[in-house]
Coordinates of C-alpha atoms and ligand atoms in Angstrom, one line a residue:
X1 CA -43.8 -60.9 -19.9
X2 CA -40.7 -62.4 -18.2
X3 CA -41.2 -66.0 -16.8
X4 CA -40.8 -64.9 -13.4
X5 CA -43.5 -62.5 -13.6
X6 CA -45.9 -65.6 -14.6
X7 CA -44.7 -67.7 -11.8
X8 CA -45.3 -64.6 -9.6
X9 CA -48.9 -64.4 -10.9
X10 CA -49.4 -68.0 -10.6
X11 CA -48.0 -68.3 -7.2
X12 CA -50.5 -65.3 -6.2
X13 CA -53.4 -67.2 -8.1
X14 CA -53.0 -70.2 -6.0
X15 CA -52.8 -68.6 -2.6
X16 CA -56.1 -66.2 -3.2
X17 CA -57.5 -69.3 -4.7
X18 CA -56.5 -71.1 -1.1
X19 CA -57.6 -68.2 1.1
X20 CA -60.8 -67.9 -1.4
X21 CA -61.8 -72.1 0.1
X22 CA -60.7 -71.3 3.1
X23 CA -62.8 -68.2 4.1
X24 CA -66.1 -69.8 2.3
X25 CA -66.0 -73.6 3.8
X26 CA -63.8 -73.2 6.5
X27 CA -62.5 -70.8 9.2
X28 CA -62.4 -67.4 8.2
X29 CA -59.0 -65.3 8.3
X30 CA -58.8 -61.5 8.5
X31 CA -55.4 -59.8 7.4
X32 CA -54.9 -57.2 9.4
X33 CA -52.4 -54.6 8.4
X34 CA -50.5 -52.1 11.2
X35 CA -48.4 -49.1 9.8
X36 CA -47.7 -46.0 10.2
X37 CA -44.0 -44.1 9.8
X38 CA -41.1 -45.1 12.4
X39 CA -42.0 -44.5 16.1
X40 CA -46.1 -44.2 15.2
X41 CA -46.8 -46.3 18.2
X42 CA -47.5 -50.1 16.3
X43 CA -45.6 -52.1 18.2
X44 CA -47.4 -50.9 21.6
X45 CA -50.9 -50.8 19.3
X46 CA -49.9 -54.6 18.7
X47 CA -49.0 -56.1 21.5
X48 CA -51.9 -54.1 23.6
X49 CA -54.1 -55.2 21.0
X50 CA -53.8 -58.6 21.5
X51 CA -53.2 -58.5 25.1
X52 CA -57.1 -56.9 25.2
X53 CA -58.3 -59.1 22.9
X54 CA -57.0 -61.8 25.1
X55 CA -58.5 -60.5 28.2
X56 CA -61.2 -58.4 26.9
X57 CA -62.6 -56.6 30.3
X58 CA -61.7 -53.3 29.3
X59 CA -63.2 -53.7 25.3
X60 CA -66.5 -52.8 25.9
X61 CA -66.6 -51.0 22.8
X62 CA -66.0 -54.4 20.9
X63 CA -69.7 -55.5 20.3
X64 CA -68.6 -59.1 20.3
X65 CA -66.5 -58.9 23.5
X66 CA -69.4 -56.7 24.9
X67 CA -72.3 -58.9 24.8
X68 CA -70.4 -62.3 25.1
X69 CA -70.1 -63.7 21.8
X70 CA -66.3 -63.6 22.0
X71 CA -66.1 -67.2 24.3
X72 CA -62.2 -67.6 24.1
X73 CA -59.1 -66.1 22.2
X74 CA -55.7 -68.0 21.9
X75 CA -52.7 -67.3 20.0
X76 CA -51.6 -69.5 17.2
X77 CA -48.8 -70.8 14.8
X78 CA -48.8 -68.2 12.6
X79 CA -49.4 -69.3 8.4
X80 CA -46.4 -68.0 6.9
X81 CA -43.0 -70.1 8.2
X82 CA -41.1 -67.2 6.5
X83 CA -42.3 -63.8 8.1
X84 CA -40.3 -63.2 11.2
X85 CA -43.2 -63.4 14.0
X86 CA -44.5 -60.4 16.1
X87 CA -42.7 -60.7 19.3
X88 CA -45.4 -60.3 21.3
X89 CA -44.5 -61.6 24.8
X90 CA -41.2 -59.7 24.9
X91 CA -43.2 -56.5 23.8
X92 CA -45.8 -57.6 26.5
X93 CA -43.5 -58.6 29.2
X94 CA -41.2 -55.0 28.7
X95 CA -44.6 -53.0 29.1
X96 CA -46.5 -54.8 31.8
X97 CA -43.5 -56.1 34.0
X98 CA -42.3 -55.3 37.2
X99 CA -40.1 -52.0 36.1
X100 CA -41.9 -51.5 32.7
X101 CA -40.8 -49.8 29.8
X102 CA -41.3 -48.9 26.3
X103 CA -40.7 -51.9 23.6
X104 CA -38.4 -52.1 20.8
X105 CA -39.9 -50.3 17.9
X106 CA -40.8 -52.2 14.5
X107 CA -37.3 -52.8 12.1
X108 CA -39.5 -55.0 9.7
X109 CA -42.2 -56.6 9.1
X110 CA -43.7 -59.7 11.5
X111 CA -46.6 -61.4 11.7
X112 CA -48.9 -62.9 14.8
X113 CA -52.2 -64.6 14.3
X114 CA -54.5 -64.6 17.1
X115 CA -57.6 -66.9 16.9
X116 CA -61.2 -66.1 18.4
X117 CA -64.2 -68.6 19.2
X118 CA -67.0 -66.8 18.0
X119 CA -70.4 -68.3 18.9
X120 CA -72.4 -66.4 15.6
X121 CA -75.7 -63.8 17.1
X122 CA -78.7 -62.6 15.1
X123 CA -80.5 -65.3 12.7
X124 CA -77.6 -67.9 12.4
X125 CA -77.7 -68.2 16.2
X126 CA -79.6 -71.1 16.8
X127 CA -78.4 -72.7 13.5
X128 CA -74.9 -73.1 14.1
X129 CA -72.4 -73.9 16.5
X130 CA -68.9 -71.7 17.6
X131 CA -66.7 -71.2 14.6
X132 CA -63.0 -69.9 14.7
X133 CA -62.2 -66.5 13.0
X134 CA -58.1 -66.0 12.5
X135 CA -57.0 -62.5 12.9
X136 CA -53.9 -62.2 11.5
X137 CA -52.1 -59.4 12.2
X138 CA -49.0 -58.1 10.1
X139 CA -46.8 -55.6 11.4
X140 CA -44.7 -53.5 8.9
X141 CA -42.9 -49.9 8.4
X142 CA -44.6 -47.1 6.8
X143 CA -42.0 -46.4 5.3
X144 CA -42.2 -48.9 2.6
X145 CA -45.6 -48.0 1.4
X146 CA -43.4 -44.7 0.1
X147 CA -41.1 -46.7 -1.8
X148 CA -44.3 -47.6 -4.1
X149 CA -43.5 -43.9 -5.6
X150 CA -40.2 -45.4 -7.0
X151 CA -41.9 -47.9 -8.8
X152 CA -43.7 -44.8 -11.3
X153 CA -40.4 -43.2 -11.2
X154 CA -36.8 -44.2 -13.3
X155 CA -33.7 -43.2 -11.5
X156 CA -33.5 -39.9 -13.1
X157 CA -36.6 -38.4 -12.4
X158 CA -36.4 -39.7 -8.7
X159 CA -33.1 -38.1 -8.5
X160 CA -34.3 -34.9 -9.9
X161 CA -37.6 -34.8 -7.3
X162 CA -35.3 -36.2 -4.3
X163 CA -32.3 -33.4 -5.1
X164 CA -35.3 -30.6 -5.3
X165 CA -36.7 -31.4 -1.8
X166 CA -33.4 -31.5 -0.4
X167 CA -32.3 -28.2 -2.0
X168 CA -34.0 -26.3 0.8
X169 CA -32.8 -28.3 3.9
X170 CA -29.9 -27.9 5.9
X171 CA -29.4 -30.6 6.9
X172 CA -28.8 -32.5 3.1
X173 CA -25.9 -29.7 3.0
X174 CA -22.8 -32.5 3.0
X175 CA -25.0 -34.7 1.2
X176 CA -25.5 -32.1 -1.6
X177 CA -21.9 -31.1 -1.5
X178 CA -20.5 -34.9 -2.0
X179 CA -23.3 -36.0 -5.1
X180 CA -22.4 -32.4 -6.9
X181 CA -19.2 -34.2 -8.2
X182 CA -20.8 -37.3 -8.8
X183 CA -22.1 -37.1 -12.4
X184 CA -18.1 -36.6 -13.3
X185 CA -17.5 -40.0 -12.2
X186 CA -16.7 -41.8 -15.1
X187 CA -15.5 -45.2 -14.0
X188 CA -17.6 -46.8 -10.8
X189 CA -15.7 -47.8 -7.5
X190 CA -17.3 -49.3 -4.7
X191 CA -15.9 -46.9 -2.0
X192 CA -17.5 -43.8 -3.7
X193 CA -20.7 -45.5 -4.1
X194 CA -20.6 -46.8 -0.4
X195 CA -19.4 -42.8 0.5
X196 CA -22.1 -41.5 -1.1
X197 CA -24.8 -44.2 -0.1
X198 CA -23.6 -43.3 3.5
X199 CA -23.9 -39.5 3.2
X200 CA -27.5 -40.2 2.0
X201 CA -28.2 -42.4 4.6
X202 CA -27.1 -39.7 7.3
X203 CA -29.0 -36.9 5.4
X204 CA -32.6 -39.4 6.0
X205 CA -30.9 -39.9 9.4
X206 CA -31.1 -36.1 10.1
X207 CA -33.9 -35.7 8.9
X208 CA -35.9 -37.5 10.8
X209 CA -34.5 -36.5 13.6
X210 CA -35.9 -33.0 12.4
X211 CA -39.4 -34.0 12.1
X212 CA -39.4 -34.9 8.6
X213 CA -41.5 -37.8 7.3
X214 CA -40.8 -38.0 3.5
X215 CA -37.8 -40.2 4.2
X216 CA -37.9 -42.7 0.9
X217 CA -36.2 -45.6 0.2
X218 CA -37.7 -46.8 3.2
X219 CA -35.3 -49.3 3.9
X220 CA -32.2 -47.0 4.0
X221 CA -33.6 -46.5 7.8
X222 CA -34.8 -49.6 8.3
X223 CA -31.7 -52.1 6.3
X224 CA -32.7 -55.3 8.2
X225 CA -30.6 -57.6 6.7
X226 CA -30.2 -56.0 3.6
X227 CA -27.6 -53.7 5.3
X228 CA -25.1 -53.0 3.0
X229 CA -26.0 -54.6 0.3
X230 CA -25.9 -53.7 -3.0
X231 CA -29.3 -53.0 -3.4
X232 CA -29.2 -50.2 -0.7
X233 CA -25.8 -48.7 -2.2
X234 CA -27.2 -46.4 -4.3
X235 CA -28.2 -42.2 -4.2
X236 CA -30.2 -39.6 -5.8
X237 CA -27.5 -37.7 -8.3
X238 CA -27.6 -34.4 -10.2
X239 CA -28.0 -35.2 -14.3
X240 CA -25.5 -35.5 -16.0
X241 CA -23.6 -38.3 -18.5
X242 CA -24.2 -41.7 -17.9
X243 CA -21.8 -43.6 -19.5
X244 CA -21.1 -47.7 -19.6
X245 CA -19.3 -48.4 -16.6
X246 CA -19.5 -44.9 -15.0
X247 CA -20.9 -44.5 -11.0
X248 CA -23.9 -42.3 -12.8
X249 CA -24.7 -45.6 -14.4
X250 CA -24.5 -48.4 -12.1
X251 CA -26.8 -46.4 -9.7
X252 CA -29.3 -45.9 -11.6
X253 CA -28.9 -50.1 -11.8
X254 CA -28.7 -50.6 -8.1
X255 CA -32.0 -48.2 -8.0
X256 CA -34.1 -50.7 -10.5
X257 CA -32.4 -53.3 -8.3
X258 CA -34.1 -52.1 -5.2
X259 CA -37.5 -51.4 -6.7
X260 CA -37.6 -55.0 -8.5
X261 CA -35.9 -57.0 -5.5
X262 CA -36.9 -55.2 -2.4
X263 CA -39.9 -53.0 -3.1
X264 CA -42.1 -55.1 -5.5
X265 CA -42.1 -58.3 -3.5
X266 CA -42.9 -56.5 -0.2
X267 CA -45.9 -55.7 -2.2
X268 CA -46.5 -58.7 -3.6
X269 CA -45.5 -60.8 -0.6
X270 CA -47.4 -58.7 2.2
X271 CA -49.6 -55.7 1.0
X272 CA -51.4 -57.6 -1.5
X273 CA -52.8 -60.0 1.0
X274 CA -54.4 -58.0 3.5
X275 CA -58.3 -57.0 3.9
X276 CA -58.1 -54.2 6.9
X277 CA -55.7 -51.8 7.7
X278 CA -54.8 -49.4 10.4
X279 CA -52.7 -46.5 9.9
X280 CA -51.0 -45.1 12.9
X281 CA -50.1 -41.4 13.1
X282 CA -48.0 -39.5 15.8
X283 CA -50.0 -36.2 14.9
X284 CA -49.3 -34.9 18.4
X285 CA -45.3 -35.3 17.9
X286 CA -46.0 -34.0 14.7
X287 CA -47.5 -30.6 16.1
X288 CA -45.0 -30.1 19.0
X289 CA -42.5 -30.4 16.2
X290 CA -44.2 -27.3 14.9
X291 CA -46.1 -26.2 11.6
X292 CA -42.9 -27.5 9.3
X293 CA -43.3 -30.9 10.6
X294 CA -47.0 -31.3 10.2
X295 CA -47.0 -30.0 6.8
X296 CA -44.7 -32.7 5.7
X297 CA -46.6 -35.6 7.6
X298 CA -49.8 -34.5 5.8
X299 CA -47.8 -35.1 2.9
X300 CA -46.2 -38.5 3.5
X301 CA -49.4 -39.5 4.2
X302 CA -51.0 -38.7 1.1
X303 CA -48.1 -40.4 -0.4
X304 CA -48.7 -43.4 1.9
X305 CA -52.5 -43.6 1.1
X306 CA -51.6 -43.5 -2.2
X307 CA -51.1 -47.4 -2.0
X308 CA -54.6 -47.8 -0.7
X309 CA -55.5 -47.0 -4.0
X310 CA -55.2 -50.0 -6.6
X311 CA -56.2 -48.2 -9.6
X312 CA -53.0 -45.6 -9.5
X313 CA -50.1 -48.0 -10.1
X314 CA -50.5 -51.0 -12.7
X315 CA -47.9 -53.0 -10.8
X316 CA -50.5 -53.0 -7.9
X317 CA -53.5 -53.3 -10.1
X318 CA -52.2 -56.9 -10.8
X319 CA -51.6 -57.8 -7.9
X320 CA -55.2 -57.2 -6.5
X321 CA -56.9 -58.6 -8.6
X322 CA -60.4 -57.4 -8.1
X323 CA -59.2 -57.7 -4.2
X324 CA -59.5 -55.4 -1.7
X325 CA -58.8 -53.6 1.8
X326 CA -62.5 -52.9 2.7
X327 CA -61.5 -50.9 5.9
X328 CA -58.6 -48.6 6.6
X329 CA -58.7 -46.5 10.2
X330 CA -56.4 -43.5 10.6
X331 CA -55.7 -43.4 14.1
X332 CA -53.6 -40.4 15.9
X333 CA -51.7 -42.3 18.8
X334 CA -50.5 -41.1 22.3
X335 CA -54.0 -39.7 23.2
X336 CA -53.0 -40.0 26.5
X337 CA -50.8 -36.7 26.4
X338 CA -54.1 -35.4 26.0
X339 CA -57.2 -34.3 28.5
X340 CA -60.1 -36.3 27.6
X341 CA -61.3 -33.1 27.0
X342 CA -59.3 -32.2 23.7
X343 CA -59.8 -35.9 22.1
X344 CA -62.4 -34.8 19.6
X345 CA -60.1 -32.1 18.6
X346 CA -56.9 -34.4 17.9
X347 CA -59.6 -37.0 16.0
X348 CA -60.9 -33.7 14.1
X349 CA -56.8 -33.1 12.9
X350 CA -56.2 -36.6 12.0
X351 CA -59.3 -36.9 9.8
X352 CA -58.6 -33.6 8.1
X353 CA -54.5 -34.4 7.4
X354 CA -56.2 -37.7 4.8
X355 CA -59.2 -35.5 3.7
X356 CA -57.4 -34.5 0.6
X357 CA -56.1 -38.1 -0.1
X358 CA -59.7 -39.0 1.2
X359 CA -61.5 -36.7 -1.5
X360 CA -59.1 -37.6 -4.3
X361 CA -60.5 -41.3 -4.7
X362 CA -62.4 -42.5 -1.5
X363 CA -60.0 -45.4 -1.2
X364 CA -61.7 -47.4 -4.3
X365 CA -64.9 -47.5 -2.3
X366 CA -63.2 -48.4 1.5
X367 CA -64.3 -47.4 4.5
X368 CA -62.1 -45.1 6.1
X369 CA -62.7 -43.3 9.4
X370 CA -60.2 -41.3 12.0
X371 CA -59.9 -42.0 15.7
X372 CA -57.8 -40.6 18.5
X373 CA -56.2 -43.4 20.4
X374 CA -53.8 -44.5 23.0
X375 CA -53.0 -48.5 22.6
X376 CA -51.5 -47.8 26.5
X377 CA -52.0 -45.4 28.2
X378 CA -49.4 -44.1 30.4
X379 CA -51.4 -40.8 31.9
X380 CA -54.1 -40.6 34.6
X381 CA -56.4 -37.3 34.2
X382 CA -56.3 -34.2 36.9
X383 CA -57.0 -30.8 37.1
X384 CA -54.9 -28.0 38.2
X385 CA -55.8 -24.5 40.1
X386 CA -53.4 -22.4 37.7
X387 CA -53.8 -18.2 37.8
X388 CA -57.4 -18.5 39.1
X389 CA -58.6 -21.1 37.0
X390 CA -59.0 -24.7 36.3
X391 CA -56.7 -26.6 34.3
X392 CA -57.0 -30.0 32.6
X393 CA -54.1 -31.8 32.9
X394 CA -52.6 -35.3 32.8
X395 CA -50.0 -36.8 35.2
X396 CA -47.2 -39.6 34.3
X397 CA -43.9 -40.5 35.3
X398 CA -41.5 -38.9 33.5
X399 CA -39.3 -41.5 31.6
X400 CA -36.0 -40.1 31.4
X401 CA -35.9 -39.2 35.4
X402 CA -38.8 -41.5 36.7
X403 CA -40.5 -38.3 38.5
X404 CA -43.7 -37.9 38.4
X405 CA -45.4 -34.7 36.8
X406 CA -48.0 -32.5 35.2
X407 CA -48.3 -31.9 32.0
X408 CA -51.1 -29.1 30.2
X409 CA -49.4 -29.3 26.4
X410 CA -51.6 -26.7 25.3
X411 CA -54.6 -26.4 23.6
X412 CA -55.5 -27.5 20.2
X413 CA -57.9 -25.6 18.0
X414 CA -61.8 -26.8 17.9
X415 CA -60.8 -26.1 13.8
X416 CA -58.4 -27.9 12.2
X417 CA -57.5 -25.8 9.8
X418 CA -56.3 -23.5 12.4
X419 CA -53.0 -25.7 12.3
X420 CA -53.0 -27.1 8.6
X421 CA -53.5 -23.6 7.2
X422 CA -50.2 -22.3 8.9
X423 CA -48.3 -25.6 7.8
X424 CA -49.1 -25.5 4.3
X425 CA -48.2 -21.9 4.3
X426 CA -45.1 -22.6 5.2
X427 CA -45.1 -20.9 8.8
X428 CA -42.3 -20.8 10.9
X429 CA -44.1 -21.2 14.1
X430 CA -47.3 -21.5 15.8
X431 CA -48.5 -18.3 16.5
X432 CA -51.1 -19.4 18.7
X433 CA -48.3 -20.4 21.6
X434 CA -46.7 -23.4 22.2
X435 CA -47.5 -27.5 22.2
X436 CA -45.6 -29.5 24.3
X437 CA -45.6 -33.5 25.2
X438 CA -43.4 -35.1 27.4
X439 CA -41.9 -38.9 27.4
X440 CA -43.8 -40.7 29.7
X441 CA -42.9 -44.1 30.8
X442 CA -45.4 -47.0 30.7
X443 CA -47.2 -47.1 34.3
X444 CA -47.0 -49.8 36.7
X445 CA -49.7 -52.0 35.6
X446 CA -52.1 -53.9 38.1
X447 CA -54.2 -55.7 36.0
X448 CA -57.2 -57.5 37.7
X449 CA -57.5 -60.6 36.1
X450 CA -59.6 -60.7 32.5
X451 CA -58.2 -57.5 31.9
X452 CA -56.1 -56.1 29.4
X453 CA -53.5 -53.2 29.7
X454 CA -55.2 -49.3 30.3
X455 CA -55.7 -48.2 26.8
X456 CA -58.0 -45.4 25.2
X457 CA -60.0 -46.2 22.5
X458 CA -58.7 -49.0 21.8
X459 CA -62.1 -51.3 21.5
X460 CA -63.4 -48.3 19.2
X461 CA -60.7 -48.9 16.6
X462 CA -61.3 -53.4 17.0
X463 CA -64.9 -52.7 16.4
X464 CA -64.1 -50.6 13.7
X465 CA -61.2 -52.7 12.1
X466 CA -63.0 -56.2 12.6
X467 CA -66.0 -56.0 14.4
X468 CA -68.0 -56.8 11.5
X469 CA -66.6 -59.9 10.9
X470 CA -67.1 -61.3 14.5
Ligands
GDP1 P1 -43.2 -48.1 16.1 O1 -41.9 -47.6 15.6 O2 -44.3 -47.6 15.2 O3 -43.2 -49.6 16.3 O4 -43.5 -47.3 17.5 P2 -43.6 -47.9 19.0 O5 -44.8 -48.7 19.1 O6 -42.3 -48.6 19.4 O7 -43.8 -46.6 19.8 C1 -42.8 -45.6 19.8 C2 -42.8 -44.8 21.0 O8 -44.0 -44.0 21.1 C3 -42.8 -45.7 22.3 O9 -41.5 -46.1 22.7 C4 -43.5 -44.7 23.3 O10 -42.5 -43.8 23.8 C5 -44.5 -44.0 22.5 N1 -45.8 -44.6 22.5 C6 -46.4 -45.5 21.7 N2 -47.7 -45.7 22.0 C7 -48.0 -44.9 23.1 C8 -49.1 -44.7 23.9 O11 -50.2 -45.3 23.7 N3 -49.0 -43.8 24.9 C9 -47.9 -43.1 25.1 N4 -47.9 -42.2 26.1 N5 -46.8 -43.3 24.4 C10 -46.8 -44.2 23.4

């Protein structure tokens, strides 16, 4: 064992240790973790979150907001000086101000802790007075859960399974064509690396764009201020030699780099620590995508979920120590594309895309459920009189031209597997017609006072996430 790890482990140690004192004799803290792949919707879960837990007359579904025992909530200095903090009034300001629009996605992670008086019910009622719960809430890409892959993985054998996904995909066709000569590289410059870095980059680039999700290292998309370092100047290459001094070589040394610098901390430093978790999952951008695109989500997400389970990696065996996220919510976002009518359907699709990561390992013993949510919802419902009969539909203001319109995206099978079956076969298209969404633009809030922002579900998915501990 190298002395950093022990300082690591000791550093770790004291903290639980802290948290441990804290939680028994003190004020309780719930780490609350919000992912989900770029564009999943947690910076608008976030800041409407907090905004209803703020003003909590639309959260009836939050026992403790419901029946009173919430008496105030007020945010807070958050406890770690070095996380970047949620930006929360920007976010809020951007979605509820006079001409609102959609907030700056997540780049990162941040932080925010939000503190509720409680006033405790049942048989501790009479006993004791108000005590303060912190909810602290930690924002961070899903992308980086992938990166825990690399950590099972030397540069080789992630080469070989990154080259054999690509193989297939037009758009990794200049990517593949630069890395071919790669191997022959015998002494390393910096502008090939950077050139081929670059071409990688654009590949993952592209393919998002197409409706991929297994887009890994996670912070090739999302640099921060690691942008152009080092660390993040490496590529997947075809085997070959790898020779002292050659490009093959100092890769594959930039790629341990990365997993010892950039993804093990992140770990250590964030996942670690939290005890709830919501996942957030664009399932219907997923499905208008078409059958492709959903077949690849369901399998970033088992990849993803693959962190929720300690046991699999000894790296994050350590680091838990015995500790554990009790509750993890899977929550398809944007429900407000959606009729009321077709929610149970979309929740029915989210649940069965983690049932096979579900029925590999239950989590280590977490409760998991699915929900289908909108943080804000941007629709109001209708229905239409369309070829002689009645159509559900919902009705927003269109972003990109700020007219108003209809929008019927189709229906989505009572069955799941109606969709998953086709993706996993590899179907080119949904032969059951079309699904559509459209980018709607926030609404023009007129919030009565004690209310929060228009949301769906969004007191479903606290009560599920924390009421417990309220
Ligand atoms: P992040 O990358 O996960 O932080 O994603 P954001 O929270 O920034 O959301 C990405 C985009 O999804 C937003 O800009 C909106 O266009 C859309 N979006 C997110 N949440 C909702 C929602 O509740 N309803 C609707 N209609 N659109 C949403």
């Amino acid at each position: 064992m190298r002395l950093g790890d022990v300082a690591d482990g000791l550093t770790r140690g004291a903290e639980s240790l802290q948290d441990t004192i804290s939680q028994a004799f003190f004020e309780p803290v719930i780490r609350l973790g919000v992912t989900g792949l770029s564009r999943a919707g947690k910076t608008v879960f976030i800041t409407s979150l907090v905004a209803n837990l703020l003003n909590r007359g639309r959260m009836p579904g939050l026992r403790a907001a419901a029946d009173g025992a919430i008496s105030t909530a007020f945010l807070q200095p958050q406890p770690d000086d070095m996380v970047p903090r949620f930006a929360y009034e920007d976010h809020l300001a951007a979605l509820t101000g006079p001409a609102p629009h959609w907030p700056e996605s997540t780049r990162s992670v941040s932080e925010l802790r939000l503190s509720l008086r409680v006033q405790p019910g049942g048989l501790l009622a009479g006993l004791s007075g108000p005590r303060t719960v912190h909810l602290d809430i930690v924002d961070y890409p899903g992308e980086w859960l992938l990166d825990l892959g690399l950590l099972d993985q030397g540069f080789a054998d992630w080469s070989r399974a990154t080259l054999a996904r690509l193989a297939n995909r037009p758009e990794a066709a200049a990517y593949l064509a630069l890395a071919e000569g790669a191997p022959a590289l015998d002494s390393w410059s910096e502008p090939d690396a950077q050139a081929l870095a670059r071409a990688f980059t654009d590949y993952l680039q592209a393919a998002r764009k197409a409706g991929y999700s297994d887009l890994a290292p996670g912070r090739f998309l999302l640099p921060g201020d690691l942008d152009g370092s080092p660390a993040l100047t490496f590529a997947p290459l075809p085997p070959g030699p790898s020779r002292r001094g050659s490009l093959p070589r100092e890769m594959a040394r930039r790629y341990d780099a990365y997993r010892r610098n950039v993804v093990k901390p992140f770990f250590r430093d964030h996942f670690s620590r939290l005890d709830r978790q919501i996942v957030l999952v664009d399932v219907l951008g997923a499905i208008h995508s078409g059958p492709r695109a959903v077949e690849d989500l369901r399998q970033a997400l088992a990849d993803i979920l693959s962190a929720f389970r300690p046991g699999r990696n000894a790296f994050l065996a350590q680091l838990f120590l015995g500790r554990r996220i009790d509750r993890i919510l899977f929550a398809a976002t944007k429900a407000d594309h959606l009729h009321h009518a077709q929610h149970d359907q979309l929740a029915a699709i989210m649940g069965a895309l983690v049932e096979d990561a579900r029925a590999r390992a239950d989590f280590a013993g977490a409760r998991t459920g699915a929900m289908a949510i909108a943080a804000l919802r941007a629709t109001t419902e209708d229905s239409l009189r369309h070829d002689g009969r009645d159509l559900n539909v919902v009705r927003g203001v269109l972003r990109a031209s700020g007219k108003r319109a209809a929008l019927h995206p189709g229906a989505l099978p009572d069955d799941p597997a109606r969709l998953l079956a086709p993706a996993r076969q590899g179907a080119g298209a949904w032969l059951d017609g079309e699904f559509s969404i459209m980018d709607f633009a926030p609404q023009e809030a007129r919030l009565k006072p004690g209310e929060g922002p228009p949301h769906i579900r969004l007191d479903r998915a606290a009560e599920f996430l924390i009421g417990d501990r309220l």
